[in-house]
Short mmCIF file of N, CA and C and ligand atoms in Angstrom, two decimals:
data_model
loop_
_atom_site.label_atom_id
_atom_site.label_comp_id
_atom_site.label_asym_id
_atom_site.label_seq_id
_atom_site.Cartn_x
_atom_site.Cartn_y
_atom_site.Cartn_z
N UNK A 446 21.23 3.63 -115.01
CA UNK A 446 20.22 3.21 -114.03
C UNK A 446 20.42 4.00 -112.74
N UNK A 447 18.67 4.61 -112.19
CA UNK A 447 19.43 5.27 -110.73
C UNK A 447 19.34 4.36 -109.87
N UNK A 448 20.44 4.66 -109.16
CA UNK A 448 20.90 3.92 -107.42
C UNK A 448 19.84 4.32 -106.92
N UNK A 449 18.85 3.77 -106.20
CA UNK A 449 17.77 3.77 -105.09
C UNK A 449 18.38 3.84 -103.71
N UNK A 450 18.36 4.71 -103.19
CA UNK A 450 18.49 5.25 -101.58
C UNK A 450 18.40 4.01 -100.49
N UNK A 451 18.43 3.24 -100.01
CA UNK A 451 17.97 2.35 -99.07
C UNK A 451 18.06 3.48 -98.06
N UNK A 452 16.99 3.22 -97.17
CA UNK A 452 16.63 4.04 -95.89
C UNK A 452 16.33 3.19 -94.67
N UNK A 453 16.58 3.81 -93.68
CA UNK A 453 16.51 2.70 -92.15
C UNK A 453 15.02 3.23 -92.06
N UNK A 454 13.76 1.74 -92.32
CA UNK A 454 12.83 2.26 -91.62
C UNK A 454 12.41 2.36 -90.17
N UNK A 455 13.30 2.78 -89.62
CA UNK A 455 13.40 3.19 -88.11
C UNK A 455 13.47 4.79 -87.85
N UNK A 456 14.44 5.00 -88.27
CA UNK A 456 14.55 6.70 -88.26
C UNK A 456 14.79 7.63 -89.81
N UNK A 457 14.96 6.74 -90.98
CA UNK A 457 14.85 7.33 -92.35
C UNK A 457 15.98 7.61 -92.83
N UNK A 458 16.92 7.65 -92.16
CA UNK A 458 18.47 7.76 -92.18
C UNK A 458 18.60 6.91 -93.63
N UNK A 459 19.48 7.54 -94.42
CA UNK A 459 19.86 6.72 -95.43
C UNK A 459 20.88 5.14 -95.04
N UNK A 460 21.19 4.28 -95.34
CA UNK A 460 22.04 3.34 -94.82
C UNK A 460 22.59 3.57 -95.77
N UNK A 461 24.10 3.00 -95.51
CA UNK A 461 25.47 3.03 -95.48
C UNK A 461 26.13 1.69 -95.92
N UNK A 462 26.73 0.96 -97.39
CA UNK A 462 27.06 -0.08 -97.70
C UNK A 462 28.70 -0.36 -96.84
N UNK A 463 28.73 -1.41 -95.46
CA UNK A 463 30.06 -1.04 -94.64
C UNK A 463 30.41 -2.63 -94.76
N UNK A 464 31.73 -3.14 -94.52
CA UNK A 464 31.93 -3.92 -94.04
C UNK A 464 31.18 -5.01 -93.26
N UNK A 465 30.50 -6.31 -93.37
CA UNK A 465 30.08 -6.84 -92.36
C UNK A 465 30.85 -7.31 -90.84
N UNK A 466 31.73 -6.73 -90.80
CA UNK A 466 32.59 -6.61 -89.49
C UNK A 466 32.23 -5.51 -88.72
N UNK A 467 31.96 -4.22 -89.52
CA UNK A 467 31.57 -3.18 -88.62
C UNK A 467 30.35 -3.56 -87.61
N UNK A 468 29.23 -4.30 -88.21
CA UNK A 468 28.31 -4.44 -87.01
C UNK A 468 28.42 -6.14 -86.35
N UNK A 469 29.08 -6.60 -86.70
CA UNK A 469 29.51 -8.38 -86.42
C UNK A 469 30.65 -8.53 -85.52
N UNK A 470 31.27 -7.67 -85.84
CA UNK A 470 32.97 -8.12 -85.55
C UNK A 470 33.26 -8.92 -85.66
N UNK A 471 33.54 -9.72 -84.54
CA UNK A 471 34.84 -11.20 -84.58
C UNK A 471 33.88 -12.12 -85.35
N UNK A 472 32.05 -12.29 -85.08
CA UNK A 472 31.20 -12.82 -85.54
C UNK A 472 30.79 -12.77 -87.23
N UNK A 473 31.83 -12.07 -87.72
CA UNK A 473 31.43 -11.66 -89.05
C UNK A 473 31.84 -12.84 -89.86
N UNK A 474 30.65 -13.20 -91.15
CA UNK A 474 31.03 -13.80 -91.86
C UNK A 474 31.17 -13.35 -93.30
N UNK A 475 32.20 -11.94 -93.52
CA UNK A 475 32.40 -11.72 -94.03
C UNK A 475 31.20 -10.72 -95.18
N UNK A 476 31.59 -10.85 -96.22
CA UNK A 476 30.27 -9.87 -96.88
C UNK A 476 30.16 -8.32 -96.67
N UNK A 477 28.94 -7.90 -96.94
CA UNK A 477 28.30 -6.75 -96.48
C UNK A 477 27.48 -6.25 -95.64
N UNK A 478 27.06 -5.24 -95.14
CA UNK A 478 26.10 -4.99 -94.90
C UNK A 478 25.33 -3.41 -94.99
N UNK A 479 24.28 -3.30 -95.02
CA UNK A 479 23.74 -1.66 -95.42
C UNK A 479 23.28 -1.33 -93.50
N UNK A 480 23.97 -0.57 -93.14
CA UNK A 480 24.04 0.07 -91.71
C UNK A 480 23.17 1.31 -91.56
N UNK A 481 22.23 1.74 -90.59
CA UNK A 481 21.60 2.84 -90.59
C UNK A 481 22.68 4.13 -90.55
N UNK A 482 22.64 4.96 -91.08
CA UNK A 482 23.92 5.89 -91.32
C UNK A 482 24.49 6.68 -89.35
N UNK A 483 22.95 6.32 -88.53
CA UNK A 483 22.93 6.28 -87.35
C UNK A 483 23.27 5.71 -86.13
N UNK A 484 23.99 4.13 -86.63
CA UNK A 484 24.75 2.70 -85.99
C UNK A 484 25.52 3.62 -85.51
N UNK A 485 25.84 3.46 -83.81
CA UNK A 485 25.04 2.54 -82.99
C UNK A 485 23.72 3.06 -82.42
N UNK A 486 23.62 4.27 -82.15
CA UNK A 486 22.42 5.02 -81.73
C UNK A 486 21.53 4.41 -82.33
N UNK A 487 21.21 4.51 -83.72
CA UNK A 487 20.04 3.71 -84.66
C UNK A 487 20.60 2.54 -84.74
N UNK A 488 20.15 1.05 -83.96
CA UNK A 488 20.95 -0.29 -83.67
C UNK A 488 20.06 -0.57 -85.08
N UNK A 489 20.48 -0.45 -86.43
CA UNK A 489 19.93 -0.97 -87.37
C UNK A 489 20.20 -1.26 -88.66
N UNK A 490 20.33 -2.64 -89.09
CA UNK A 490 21.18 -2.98 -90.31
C UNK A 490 21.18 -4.26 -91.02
N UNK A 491 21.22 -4.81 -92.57
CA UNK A 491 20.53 -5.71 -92.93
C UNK A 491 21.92 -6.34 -93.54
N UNK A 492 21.71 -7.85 -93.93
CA UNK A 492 23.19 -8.01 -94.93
C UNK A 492 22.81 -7.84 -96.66
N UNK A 493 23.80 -8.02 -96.91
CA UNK A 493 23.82 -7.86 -98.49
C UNK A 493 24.08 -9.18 -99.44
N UNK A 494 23.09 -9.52 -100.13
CA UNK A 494 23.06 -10.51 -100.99
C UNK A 494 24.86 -10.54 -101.57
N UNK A 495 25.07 -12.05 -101.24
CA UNK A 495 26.53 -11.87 -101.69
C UNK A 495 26.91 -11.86 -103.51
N UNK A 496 27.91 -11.32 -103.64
CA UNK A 496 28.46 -10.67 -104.86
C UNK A 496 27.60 -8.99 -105.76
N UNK A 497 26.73 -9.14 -104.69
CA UNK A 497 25.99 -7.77 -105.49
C UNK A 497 25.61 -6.58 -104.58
N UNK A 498 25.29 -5.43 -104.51
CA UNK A 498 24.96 -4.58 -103.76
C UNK A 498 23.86 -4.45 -103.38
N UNK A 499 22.81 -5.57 -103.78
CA UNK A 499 21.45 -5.36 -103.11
C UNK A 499 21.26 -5.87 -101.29
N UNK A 500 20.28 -5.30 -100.69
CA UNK A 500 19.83 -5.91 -99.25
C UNK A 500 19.00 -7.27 -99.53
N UNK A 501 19.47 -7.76 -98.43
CA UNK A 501 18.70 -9.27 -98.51
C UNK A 501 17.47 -9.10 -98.02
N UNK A 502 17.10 -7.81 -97.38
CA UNK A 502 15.54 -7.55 -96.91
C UNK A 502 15.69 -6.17 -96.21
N UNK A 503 14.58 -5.63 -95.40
CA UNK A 503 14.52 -4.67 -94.62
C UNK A 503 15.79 -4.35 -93.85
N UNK A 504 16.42 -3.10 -93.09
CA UNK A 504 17.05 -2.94 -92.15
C UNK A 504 16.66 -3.38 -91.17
N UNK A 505 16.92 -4.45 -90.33
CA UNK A 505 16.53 -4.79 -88.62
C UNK A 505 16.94 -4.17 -87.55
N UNK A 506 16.02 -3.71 -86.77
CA UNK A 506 16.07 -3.37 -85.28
C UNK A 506 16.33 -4.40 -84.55
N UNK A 507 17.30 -4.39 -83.29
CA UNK A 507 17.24 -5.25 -82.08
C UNK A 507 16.24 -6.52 -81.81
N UNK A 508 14.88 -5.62 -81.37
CA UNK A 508 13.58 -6.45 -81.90
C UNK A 508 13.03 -7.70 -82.18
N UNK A 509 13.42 -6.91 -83.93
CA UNK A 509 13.70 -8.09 -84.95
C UNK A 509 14.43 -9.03 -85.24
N UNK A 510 15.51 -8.61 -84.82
CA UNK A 510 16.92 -9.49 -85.26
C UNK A 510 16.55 -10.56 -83.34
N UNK A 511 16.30 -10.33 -81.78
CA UNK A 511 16.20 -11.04 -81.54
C UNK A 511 15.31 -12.07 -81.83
N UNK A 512 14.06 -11.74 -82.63
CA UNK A 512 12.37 -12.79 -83.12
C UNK A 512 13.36 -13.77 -84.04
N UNK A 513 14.04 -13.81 -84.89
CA UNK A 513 15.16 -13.85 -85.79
C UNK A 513 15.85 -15.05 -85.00
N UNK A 514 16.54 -14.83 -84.05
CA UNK A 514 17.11 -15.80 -82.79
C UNK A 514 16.10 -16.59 -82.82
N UNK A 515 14.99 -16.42 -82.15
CA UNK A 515 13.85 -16.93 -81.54
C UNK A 515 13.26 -17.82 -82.27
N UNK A 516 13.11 -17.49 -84.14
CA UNK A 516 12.76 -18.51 -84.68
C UNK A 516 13.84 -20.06 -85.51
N UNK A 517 15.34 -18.90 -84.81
CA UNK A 517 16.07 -20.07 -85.33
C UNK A 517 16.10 -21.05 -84.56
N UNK A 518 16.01 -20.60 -83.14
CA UNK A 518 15.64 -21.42 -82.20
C UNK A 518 14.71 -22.84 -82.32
N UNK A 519 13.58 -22.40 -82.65
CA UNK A 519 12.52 -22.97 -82.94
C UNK A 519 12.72 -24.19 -84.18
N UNK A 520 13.33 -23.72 -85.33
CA UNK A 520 13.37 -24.34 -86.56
C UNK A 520 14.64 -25.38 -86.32
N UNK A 521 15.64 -24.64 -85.63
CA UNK A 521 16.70 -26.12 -84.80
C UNK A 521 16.44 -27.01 -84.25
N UNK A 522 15.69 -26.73 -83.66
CA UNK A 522 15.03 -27.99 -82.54
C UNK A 522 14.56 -29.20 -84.04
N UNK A 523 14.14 -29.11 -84.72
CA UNK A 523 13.65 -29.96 -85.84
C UNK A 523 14.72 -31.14 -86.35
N UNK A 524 16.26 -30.19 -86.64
CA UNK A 524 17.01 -30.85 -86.78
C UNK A 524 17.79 -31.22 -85.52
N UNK A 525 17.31 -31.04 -84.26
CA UNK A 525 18.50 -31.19 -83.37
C UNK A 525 17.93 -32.13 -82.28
N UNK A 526 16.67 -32.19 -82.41
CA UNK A 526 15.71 -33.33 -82.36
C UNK A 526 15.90 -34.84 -83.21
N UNK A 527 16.17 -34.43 -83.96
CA UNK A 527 16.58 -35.86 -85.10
C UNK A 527 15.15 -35.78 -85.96
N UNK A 528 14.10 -34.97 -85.89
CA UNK A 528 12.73 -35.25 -86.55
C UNK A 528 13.18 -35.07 -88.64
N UNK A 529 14.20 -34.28 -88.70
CA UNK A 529 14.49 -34.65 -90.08
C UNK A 529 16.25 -34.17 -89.92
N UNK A 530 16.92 -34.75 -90.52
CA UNK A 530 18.27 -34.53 -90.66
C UNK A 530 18.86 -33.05 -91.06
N UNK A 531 19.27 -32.11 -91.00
CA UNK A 531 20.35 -30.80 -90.85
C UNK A 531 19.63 -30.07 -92.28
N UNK A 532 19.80 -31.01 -93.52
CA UNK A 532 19.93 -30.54 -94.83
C UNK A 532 18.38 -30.78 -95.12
N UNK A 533 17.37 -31.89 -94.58
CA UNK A 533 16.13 -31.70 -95.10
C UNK A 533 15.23 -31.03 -93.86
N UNK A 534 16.11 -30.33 -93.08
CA UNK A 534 15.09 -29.40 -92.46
C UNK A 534 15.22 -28.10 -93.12
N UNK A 535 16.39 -27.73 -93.87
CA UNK A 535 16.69 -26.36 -94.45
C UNK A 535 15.74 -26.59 -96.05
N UNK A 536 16.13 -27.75 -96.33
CA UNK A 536 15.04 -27.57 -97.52
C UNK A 536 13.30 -27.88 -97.42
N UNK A 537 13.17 -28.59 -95.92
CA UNK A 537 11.65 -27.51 -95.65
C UNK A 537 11.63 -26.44 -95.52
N UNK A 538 12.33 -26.14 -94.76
CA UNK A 538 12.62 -24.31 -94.68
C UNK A 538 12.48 -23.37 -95.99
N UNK A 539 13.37 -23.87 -96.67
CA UNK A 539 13.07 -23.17 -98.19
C UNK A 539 11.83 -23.64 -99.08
N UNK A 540 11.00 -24.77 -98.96
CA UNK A 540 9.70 -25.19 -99.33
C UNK A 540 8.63 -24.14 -98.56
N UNK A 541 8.79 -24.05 -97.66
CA UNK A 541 7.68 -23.52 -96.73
C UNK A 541 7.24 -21.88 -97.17
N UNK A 542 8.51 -21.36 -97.38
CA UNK A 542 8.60 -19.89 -97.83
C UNK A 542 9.27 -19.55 -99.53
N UNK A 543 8.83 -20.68 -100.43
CA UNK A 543 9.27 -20.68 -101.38
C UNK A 543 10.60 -19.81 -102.01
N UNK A 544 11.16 -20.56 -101.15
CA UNK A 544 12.99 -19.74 -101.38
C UNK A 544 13.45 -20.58 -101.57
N UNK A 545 14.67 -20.50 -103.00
CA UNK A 545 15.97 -20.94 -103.17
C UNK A 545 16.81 -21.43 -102.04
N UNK A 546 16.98 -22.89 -101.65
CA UNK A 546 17.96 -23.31 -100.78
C UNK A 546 19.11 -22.35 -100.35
N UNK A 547 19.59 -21.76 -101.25
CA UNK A 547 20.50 -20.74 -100.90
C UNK A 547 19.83 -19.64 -100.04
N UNK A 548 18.98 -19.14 -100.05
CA UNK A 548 18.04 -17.71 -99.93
C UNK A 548 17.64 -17.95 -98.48
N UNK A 549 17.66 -19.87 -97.92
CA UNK A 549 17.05 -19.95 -96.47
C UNK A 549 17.64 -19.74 -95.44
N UNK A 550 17.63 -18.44 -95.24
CA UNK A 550 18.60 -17.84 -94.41
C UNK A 550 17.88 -17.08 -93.12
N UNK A 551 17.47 -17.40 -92.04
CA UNK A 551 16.36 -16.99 -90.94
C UNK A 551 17.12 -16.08 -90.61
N UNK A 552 18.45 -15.73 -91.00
CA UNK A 552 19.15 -14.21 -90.21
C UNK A 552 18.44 -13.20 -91.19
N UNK A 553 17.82 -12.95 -92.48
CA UNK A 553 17.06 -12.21 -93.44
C UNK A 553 15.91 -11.90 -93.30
N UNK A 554 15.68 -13.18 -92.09
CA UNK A 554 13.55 -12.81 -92.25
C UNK A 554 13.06 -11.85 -91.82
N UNK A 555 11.84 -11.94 -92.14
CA UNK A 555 11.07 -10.57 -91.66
C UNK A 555 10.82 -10.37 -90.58
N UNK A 556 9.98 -9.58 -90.12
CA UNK A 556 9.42 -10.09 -88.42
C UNK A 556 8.17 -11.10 -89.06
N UNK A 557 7.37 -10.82 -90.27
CA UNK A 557 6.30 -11.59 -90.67
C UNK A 557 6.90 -13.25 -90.78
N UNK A 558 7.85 -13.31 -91.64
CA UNK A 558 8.15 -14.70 -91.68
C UNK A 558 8.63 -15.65 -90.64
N UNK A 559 9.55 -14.56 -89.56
CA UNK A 559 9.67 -15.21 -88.66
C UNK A 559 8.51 -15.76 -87.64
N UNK A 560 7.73 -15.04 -87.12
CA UNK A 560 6.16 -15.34 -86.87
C UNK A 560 5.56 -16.60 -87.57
N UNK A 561 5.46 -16.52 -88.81
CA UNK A 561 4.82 -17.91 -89.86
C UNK A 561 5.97 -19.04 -89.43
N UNK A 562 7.64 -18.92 -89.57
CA UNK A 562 8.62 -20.44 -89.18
C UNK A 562 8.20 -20.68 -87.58
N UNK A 563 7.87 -19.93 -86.53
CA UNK A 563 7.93 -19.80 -85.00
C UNK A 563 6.65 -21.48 -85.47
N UNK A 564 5.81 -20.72 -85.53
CA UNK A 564 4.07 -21.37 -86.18
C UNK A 564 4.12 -22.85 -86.72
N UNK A 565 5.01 -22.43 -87.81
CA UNK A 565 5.09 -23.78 -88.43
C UNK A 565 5.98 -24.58 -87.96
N UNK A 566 7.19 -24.31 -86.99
CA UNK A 566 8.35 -25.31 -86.28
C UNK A 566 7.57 -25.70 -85.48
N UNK A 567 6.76 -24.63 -84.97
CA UNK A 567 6.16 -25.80 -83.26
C UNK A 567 4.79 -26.55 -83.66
N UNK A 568 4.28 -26.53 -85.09
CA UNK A 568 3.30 -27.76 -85.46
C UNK A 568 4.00 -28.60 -85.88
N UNK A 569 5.46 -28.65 -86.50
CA UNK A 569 6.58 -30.44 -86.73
C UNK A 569 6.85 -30.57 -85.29
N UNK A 570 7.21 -29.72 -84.31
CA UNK A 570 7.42 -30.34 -82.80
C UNK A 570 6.45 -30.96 -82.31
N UNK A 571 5.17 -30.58 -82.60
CA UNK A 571 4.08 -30.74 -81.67
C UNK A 571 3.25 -32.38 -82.09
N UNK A 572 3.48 -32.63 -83.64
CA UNK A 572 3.14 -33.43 -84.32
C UNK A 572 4.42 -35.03 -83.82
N UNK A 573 5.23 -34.37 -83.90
CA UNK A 573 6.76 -34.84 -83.22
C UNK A 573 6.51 -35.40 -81.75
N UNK A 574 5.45 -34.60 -81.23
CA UNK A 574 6.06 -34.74 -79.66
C UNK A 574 6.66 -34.18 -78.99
N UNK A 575 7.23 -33.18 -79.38
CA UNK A 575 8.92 -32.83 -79.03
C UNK A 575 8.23 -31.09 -78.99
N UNK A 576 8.31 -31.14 -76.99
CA UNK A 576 7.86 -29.59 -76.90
C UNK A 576 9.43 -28.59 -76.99
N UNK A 577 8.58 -27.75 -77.30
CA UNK A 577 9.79 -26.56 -77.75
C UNK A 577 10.96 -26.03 -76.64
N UNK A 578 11.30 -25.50 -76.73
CA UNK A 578 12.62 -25.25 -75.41
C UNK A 578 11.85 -23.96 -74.88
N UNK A 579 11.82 -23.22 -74.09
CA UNK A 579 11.33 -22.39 -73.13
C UNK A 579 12.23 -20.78 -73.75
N UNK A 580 11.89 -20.12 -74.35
CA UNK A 580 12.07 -19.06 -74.81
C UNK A 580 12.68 -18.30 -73.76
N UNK A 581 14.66 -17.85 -74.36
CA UNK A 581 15.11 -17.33 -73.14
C UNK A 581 14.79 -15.96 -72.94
ZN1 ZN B 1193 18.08 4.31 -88.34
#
């Protein structure tokens, strides 16, 4: 079988299967990740589905990875609100975007999906009552 190239769609650079410490450090939880072969200049890099060598999605830019923040932001407030408890807000989470409980992972999303959770957290807040926190 051929190995398929993963490429940073930022600058085309092939990525690089490194350590998830190289771009995490102390923050690393271990694993992988595919790095633009250009890190740090090209700030761009995705993790790796654990036990296998595939990407869990696109390489992320800065950007992305803060919208990423922004919608975890958003989707916390649900559980941190009390509007559903820790474990049945993650399995709306994985209902909403038809993913495997395991797979609901908002550090993976797209910029698209993150946009659709932003959308859909602040209609359970809004339905809730419970306005959103002020985007830092
Ligand atoms: Zn790049």
């Amino acid at each position: 079988m051929k190995k398929k190239t993963i490429r940073c769609p930022y600058c085309g650079s092939p990525a690089i299967l490194r350590d998830a410490s190289y771009v995490y450090g102390d923050r690393s939880y271990g694993g992988k990740v595919y790095v633009c072969s250009h890190y740090p200049d090209c700030d761009s890099y995705v993790g790796v589905i654990t036990g296998t060598a595939l990407p869990k999605g696109s390489l992320a830019n800065k950007a992305l990875r803060r919208k990423r923040v922004q919608a975890h932001q958003a989707f916390d407030q649900i559980w941190k609100q009390g509007i559903l408890n820790r474990q049945d807000a993650y399995r709306w989470l994985a209902e909403k975007f038809c993913l495997d409980r395991g797979q609901a992972h908002i550090g993976e999303f797209s910029d698209y999906m993150c946009e659709q959770l932003i959308r859909e957290a602040s209609k359970v807040l809004e339905y809730n009552h419970v306005s959103m926190p002020m985007a830092g």
